[in-house]
Short mmCIF file of C-alpha atoms in Angstrom, two decimals:
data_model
loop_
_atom_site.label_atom_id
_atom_site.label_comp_id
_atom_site.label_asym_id
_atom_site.label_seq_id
_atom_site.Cartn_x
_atom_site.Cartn_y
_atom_site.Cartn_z
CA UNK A 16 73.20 129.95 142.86
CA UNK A 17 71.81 126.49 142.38
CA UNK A 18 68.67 128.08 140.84
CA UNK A 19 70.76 129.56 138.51
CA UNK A 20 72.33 126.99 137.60
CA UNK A 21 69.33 124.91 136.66
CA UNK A 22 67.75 127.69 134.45
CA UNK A 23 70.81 127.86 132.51
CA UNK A 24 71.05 124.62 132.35
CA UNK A 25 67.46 124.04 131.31
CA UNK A 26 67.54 126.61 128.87
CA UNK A 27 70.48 125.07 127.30
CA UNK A 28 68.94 121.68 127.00
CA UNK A 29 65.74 123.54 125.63
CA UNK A 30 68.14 125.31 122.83
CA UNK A 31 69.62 122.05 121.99
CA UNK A 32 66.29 120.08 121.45
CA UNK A 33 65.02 123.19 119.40
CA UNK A 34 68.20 123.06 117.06
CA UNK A 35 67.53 118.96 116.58
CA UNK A 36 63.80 119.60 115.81
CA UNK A 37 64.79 122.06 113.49
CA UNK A 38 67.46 120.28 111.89
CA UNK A 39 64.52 117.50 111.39
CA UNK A 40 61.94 119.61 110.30
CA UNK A 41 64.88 120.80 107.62
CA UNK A 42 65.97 117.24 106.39
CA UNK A 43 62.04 116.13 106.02
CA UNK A 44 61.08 118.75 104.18
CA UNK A 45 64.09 118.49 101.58
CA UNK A 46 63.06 114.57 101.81
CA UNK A 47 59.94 115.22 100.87
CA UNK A 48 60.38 117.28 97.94
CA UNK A 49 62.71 115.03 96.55
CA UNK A 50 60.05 111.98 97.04
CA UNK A 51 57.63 114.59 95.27
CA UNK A 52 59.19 114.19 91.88
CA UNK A 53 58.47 110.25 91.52
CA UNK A 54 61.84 109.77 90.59
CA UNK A 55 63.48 106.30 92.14
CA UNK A 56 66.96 107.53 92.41
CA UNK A 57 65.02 110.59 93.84
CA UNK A 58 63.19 108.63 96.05
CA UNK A 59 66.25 106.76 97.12
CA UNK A 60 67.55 110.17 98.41
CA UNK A 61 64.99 110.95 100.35
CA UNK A 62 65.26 107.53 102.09
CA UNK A 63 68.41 108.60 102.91
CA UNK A 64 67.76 111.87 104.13
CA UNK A 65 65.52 110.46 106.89
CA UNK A 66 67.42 107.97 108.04
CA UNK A 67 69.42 110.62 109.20
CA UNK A 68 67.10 112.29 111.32
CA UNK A 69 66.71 112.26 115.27
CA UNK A 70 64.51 109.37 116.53
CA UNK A 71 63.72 111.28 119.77
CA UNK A 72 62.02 114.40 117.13
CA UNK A 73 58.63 114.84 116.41
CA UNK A 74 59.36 115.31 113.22
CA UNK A 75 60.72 111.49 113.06
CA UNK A 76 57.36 110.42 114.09
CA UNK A 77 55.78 112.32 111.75
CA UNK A 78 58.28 110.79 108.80
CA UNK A 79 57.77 107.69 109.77
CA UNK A 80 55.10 107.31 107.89
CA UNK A 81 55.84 108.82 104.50
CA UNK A 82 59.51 106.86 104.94
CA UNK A 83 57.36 103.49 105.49
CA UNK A 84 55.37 104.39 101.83
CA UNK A 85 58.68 105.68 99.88
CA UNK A 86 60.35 102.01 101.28
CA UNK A 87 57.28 100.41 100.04
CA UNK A 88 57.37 101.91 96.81
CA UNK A 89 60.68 100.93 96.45
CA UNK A 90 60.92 97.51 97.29
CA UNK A 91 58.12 97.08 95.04
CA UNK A 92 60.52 98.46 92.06
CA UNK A 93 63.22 96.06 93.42
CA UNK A 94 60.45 93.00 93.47
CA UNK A 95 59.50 93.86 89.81
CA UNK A 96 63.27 93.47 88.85
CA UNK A 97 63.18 90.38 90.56
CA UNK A 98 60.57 88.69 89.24
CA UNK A 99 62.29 89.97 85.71
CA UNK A 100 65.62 87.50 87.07
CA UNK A 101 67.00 90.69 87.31
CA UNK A 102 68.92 90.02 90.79
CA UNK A 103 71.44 92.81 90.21
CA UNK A 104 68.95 95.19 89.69
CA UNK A 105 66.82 94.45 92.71
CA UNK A 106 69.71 94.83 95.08
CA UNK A 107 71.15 98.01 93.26
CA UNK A 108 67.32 99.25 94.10
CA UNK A 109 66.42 98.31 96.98
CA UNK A 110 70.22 99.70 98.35
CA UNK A 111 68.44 102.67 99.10
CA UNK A 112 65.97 101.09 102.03
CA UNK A 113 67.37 101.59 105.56
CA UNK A 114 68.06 98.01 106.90
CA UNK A 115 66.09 98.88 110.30
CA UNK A 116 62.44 99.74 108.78
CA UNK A 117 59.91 97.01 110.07
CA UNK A 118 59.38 95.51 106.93
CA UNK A 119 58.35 91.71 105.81
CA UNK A 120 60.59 88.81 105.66
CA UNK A 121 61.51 88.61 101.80
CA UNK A 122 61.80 92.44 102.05
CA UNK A 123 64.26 92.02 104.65
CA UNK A 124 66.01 88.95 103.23
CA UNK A 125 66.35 90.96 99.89
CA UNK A 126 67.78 94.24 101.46
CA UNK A 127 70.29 91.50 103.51
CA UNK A 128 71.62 90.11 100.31
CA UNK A 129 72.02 93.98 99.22
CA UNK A 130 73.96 94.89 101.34
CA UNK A 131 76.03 91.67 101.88
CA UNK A 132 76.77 91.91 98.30
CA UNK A 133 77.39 95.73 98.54
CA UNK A 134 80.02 94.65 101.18
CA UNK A 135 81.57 92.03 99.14
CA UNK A 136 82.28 93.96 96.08
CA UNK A 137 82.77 97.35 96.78
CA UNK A 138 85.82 99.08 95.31
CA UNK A 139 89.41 99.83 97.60
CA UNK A 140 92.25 102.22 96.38
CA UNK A 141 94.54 99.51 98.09
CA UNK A 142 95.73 96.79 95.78
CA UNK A 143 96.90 94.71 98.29
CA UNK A 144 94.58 92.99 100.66
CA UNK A 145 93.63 94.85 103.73
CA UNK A 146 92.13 94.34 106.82
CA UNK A 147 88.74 96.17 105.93
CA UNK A 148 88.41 93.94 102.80
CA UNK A 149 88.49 90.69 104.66
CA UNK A 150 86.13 92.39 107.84
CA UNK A 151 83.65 93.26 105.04
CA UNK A 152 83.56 89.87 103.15
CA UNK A 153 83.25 88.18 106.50
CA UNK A 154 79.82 90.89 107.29
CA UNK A 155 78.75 90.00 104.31
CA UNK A 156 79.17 86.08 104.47
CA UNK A 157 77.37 86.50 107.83
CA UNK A 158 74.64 88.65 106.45
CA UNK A 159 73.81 85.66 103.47
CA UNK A 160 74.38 83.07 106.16
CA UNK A 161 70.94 84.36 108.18
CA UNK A 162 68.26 84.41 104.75
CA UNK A 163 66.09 81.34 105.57
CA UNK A 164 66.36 78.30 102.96
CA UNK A 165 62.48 79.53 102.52
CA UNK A 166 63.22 82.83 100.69
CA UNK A 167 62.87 82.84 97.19
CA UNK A 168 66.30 84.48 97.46
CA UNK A 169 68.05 81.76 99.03
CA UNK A 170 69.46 79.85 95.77
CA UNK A 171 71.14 82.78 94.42
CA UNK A 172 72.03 83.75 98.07
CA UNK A 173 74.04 80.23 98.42
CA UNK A 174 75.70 80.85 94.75
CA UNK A 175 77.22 83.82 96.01
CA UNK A 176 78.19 82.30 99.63
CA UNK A 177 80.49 79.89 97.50
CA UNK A 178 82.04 82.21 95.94
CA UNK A 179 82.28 84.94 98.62
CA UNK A 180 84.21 82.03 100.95
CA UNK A 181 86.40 81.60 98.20
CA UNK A 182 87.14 84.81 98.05
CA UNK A 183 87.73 85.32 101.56
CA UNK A 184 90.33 82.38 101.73
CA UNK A 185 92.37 83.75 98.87
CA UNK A 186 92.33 87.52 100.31
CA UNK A 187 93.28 85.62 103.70
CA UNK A 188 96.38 83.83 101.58
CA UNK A 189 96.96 86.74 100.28
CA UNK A 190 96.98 88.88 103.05
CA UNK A 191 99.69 86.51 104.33
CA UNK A 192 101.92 86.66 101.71
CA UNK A 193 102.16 90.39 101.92
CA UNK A 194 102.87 90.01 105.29
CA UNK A 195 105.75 88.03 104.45
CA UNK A 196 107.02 90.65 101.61
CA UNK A 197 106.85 92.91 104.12
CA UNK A 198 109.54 92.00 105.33
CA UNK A 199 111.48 93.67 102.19
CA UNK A 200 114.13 90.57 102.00
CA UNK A 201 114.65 88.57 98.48
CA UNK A 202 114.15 85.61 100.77
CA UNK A 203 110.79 86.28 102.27
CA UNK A 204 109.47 87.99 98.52
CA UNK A 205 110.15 84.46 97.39
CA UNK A 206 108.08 83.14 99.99
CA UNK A 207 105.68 85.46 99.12
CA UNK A 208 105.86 84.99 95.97
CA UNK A 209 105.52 81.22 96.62
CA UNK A 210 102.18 81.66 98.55
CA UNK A 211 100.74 84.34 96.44
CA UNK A 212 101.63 81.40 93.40
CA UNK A 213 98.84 78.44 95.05
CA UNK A 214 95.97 80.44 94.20
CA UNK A 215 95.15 78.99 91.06
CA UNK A 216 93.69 80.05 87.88
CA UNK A 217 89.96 79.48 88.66
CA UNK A 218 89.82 80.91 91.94
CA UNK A 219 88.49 84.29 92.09
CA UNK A 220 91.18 86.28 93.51
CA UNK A 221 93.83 84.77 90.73
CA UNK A 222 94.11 88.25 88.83
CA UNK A 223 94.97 90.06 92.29
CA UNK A 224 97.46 86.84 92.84
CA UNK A 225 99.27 87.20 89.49
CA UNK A 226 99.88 91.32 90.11
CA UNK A 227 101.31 91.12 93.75
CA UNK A 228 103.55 88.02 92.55
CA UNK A 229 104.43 90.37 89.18
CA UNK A 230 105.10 93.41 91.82
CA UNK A 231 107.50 91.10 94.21
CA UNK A 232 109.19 89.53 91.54
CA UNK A 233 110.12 93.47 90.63
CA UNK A 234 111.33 94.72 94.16
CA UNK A 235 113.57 90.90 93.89
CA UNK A 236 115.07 92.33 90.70
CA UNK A 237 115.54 95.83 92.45
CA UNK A 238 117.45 94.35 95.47
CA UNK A 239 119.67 92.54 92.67
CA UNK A 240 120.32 95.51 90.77
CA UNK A 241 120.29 98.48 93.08
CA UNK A 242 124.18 98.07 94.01
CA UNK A 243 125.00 98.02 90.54
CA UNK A 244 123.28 101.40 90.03
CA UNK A 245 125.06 102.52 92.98
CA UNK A 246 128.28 101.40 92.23
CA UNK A 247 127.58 102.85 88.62
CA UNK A 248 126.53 106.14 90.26
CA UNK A 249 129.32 106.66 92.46
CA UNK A 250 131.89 106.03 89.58
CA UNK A 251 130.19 109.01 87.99
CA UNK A 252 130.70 111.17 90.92
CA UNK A 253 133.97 111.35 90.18
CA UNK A 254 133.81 113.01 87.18
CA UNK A 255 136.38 112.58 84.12
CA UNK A 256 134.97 110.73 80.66
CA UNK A 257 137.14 107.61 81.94
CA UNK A 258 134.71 107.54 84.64
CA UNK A 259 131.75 108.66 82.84
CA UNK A 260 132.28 105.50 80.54
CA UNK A 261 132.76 103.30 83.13
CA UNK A 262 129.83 104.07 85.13
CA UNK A 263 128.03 103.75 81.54
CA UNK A 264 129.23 100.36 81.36
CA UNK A 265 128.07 99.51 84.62
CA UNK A 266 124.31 100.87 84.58
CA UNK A 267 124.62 98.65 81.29
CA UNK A 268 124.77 95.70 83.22
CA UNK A 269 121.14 95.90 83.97
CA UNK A 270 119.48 94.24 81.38
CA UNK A 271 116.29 94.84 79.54
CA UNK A 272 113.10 94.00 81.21
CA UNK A 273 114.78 94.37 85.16
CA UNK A 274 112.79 96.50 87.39
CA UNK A 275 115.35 99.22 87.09
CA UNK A 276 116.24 99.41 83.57
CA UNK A 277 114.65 102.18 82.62
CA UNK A 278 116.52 104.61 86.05
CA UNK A 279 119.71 102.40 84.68
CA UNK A 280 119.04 103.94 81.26
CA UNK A 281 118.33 107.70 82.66
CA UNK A 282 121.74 107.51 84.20
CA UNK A 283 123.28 106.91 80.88
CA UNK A 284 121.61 109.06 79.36
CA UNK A 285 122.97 111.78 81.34
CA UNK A 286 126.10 110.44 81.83
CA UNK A 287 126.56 110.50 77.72
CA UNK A 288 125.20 114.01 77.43
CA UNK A 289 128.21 114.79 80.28
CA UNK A 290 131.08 113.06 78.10
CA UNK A 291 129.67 115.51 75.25
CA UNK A 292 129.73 118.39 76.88
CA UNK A 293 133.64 117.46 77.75
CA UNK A 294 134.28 116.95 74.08
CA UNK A 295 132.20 119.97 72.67
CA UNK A 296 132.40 122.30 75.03
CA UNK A 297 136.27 123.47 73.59
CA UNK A 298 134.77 124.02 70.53
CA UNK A 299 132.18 126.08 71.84
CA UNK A 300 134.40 128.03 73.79
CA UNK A 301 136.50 128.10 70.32
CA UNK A 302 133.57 129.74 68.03
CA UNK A 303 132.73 132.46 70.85
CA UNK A 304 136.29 133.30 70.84
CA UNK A 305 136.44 133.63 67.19
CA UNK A 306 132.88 135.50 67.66
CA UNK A 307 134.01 138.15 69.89
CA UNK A 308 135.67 140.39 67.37
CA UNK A 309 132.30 141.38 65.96
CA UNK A 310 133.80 141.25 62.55
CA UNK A 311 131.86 139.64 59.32
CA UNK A 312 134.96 137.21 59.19
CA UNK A 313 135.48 136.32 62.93
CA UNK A 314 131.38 135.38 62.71
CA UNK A 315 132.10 133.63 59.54
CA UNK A 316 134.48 131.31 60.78
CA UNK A 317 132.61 131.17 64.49
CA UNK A 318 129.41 129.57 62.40
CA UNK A 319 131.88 127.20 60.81
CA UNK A 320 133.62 125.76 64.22
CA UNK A 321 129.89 125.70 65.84
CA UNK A 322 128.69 123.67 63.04
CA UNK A 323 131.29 120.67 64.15
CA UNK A 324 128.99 120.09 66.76
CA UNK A 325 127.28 117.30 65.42
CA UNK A 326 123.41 116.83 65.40
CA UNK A 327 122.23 114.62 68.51
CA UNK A 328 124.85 115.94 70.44
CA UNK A 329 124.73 117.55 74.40
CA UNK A 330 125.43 121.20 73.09
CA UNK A 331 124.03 120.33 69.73
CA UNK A 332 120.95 122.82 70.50
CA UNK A 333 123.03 125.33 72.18
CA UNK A 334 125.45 125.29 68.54
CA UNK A 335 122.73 126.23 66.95
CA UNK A 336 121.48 128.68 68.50
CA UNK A 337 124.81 130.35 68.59
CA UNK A 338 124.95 130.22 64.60
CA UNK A 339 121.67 131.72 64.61
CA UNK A 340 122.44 134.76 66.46
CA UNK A 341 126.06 134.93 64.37
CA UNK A 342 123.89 134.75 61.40
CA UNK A 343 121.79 137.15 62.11
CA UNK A 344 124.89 139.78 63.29
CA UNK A 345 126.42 139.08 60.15
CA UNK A 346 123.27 139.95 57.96
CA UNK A 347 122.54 142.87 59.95
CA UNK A 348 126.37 144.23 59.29
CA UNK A 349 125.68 143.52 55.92
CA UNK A 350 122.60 145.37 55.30
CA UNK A 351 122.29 147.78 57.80
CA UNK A 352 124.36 150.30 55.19
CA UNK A 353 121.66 149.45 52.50
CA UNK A 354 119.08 151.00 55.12
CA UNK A 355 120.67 153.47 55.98
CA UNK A 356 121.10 154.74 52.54
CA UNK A 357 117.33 153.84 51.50
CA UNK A 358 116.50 156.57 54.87
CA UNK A 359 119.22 159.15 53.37
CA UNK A 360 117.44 159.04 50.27
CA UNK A 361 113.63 159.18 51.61
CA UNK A 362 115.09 162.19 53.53
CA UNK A 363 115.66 164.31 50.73
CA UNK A 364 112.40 163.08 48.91
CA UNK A 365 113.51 160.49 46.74
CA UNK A 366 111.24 157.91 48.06
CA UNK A 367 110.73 155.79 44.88
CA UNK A 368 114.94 155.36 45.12
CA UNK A 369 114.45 154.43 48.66
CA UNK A 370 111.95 151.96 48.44
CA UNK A 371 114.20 150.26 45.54
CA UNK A 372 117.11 150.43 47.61
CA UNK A 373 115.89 149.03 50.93
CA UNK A 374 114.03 145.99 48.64
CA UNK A 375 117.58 144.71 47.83
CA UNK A 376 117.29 143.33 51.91
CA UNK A 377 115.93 139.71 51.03
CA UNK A 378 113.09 138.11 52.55
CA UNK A 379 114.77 135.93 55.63
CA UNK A 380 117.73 138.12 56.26
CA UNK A 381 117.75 139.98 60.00
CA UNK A 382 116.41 143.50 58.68
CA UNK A 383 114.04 142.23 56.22
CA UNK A 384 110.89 143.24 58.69
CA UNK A 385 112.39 146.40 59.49
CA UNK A 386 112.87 146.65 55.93
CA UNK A 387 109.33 146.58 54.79
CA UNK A 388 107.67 148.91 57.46
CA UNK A 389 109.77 151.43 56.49
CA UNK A 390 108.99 150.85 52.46
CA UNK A 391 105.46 150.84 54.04
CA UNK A 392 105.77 153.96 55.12
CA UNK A 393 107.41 155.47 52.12
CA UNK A 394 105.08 154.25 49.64
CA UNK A 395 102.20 155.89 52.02
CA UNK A 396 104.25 159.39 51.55
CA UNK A 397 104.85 158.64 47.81
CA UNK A 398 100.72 157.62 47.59
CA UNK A 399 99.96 160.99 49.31
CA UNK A 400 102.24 163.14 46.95
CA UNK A 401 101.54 161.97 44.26
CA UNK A 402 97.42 162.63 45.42
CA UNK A 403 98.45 166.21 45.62
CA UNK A 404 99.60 166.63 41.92
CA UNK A 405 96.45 164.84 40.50
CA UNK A 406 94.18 167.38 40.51
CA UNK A 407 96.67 170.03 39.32
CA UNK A 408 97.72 167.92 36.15
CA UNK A 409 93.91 167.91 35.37
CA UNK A 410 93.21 171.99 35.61
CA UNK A 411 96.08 172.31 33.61
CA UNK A 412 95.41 169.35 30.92
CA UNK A 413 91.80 169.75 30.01
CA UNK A 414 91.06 169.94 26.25
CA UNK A 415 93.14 172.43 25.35
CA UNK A 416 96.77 171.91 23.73
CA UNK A 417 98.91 175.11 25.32
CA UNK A 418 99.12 174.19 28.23
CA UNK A 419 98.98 170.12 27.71
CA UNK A 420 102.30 170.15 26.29
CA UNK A 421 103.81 172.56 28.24
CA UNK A 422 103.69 170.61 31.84
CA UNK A 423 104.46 166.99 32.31
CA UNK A 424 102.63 164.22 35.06
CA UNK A 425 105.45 164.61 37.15
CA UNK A 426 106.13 168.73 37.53
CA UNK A 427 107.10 171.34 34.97
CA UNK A 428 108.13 169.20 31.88
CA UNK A 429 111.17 171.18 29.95
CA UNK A 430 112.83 172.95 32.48
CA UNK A 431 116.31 171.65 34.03
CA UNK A 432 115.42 172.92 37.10
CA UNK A 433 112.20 171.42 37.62
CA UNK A 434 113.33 168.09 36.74
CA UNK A 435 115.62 168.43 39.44
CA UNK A 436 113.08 169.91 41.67
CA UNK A 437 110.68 166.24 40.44
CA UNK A 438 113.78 164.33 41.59
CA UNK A 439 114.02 165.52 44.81
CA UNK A 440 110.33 165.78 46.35
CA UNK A 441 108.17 163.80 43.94
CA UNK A 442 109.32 160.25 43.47
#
């Protein structure tokens, strides 16, 4: 059993170490090929890579010395920037060296003041102070605080440990002061606001100061005003446009610029469009009535009684749509006989009389479209017919005179008969 237990247990250990050798071997390759292309940013990547992999690999010890050239080429870029007084673009650089690589003193001082700076001024979603912030600033006071007054870094260094303390006692009054607003009382937001109000213009953190004490002085007004919405809102509730107007007149109450103007001004809003509906809605009701009959004068005088509804109103939209549809019922009883005529007469051939008739339906009215696909269609019969005699007028015609007076474009010219016969299946 015990035997056993060792070979699995061995051969599980050996599995593991093969997986983290692999998982090297992977990550130095895909260094390497990025460190290949010459490319800083790409060479920054690779730097990364390889910090990543197991120290206790073999392939770690045989990165270690590629990652000790790509470092060196870097900081060399970064010391070229410096020596340019570009300090920004040194420690943007020379980010990408790990901060544990046995490198010399200014290299080391220089990646210090990289990433105490990277520390002081990264970005936080949270506009507030936080807990992180002030850790950070604190790592990266520390981290300035150990470059010797011997590196040629130390000036600029010093510059920014001014500042950075600065910083970190405003964020600290800061942090305070939300505490205290915390709390959610008018009270203690004026105390916060009070605190938040001794950082003074200079100081670093003055912008972050001015938008916290902006943001309290709002949730103040909303404590003020939030009964008066409610009061306003519970009016409403009870419907009625005596109530409707007096919750209007309450929301009122909150005047322009308050925190809660603009929810104050929603409820009215709504609260007006209600009181409309009460005083439109009869009429509505009215016009359908009058609608219902189907009849060109019940529509008539439904249109008129819709059209009281005033522009700007609740059911203004709603009128006219109504008057639209009414409109278009009364234009389709009116010229639904003139189409069905225009088809009676293409029916027993007299297309050219039907497309006449069914062009009396004006552009705009209801049937207009159904109008012109059917003329569409007729003039395509008429077209075709009229294809068909064509070659028979021209047998006939030639050069000769008995027969070219004898027959006329249409169908045999002098007889009765035939005219009729034209009539009927030729136009």
């Amino acid at each position: 059993m015990n035997s056993n237990y060792w070979v699995r247990t061995r051969s599980a250990q050996l599995e593991a170490k093969i997986d983290r050798e692999e998982t090297a071997r992977r990550q130095l390759s895909q260094a390497r090929a990025l460190a290949k292309t010459g490319d800083l940013a790409k060479l920054g990547e690779a730097l990364a890579l390889v910090k990543d992999i197991n120290l206790e690999t073999a392939a770690w010890v045989e990165a270690k010395p590629d990652v000790d050239a790509w470092a060196d080429k870097v900081l060399q870029y970064s010391f070229q920037k410096w020596e340019e007084e570009d300090l920004d673009g040194a420690i943007a650089v020379v980010q990408f060296v790990p901060p544990d690589l046995d490198l010399p003193t200014e290299a080391q001082d220089l990646i210090s003041f990289g990433y105490a700076k990277r520390l002081a001024t990264d970005p936080y979603d949270q506009w507030t102070p936080s807990y992180g912030q002030v850790y950070n600033l604190r790592e990266a006071i520390q981290a300035v605080q150990r470059i010797s007054p011997t590196s040629p870094f130390y000036a600029e260094a010093q510059a920014s440990l001014t500042e950075w303390r600065k910083k970190l006692d405003d964020m600290v009054q800061l942090q305070y002061a939300s505490t205290l607003a915390r709390v959610g009382q008018r009270a203690t937001y004026a105390l916060a606001i009070a605190e938040a109000e001794k950082i003074t213009q200079e100081r670093p953190q003055r912008l972050q100061a001015q938008t916290l004490v902006s943001h309290w002085r709002k949730e103040i007004q909303r404590l003020e005003d939030r009964p008066i919405l409610n009061q306003a809102v519970q009016l409403a509730a009870a419907g009625g446009k005596a109530n409707l107007r007096l919750a209007i007149a309450e929301a009122n109450k909150v005047k322009l610029g308050r925190a809660l103007r603009v929810e104050g001004q929603t409820y009215i809003a709504e609260w007006q469009d209600r009181i409309e509906i009460i005083e439109d809605q009869p009429i509505m009701d009215k016009a359908a009535k009058l609608a219902a009959n189907g009849k060109v004068s019940g529509l008539n005088n439904a249109i008129a009684e819709a059209k009281k509804v005033a522009k700007g109103r609740a059911l203004y939209d709603e009128a006219q749509a109504s008057i639209k549809a009414w409109t278009t019922e009364i234009q389709t009883i009116e010229d639904r006989p003139i189409l069905i005529r225009a088809e009676n007469l293409a029916a027993i051939g007299s297309l050219s009389a039907a497309i006449d008739t069914a062009a009396q339906i004006a552009p705009g009215r209801a049937l207009y479209g159904e109008a012109r696909v059917s003329i569409a269609i007729w003039e395509k019969e008429r077209a075709y017919i009229w294809s068909l005699q064509a070659p028979a007028a021209d047998s006939y015609g030639g050069d000769g005179d008995s027969y070219g007076d004898s027959y006329s474009d249409d169908g045999y010219g002098d007889s009765d008969d035939s005219d009729g016969y034209q009539d009927d299946y030729y136009q």
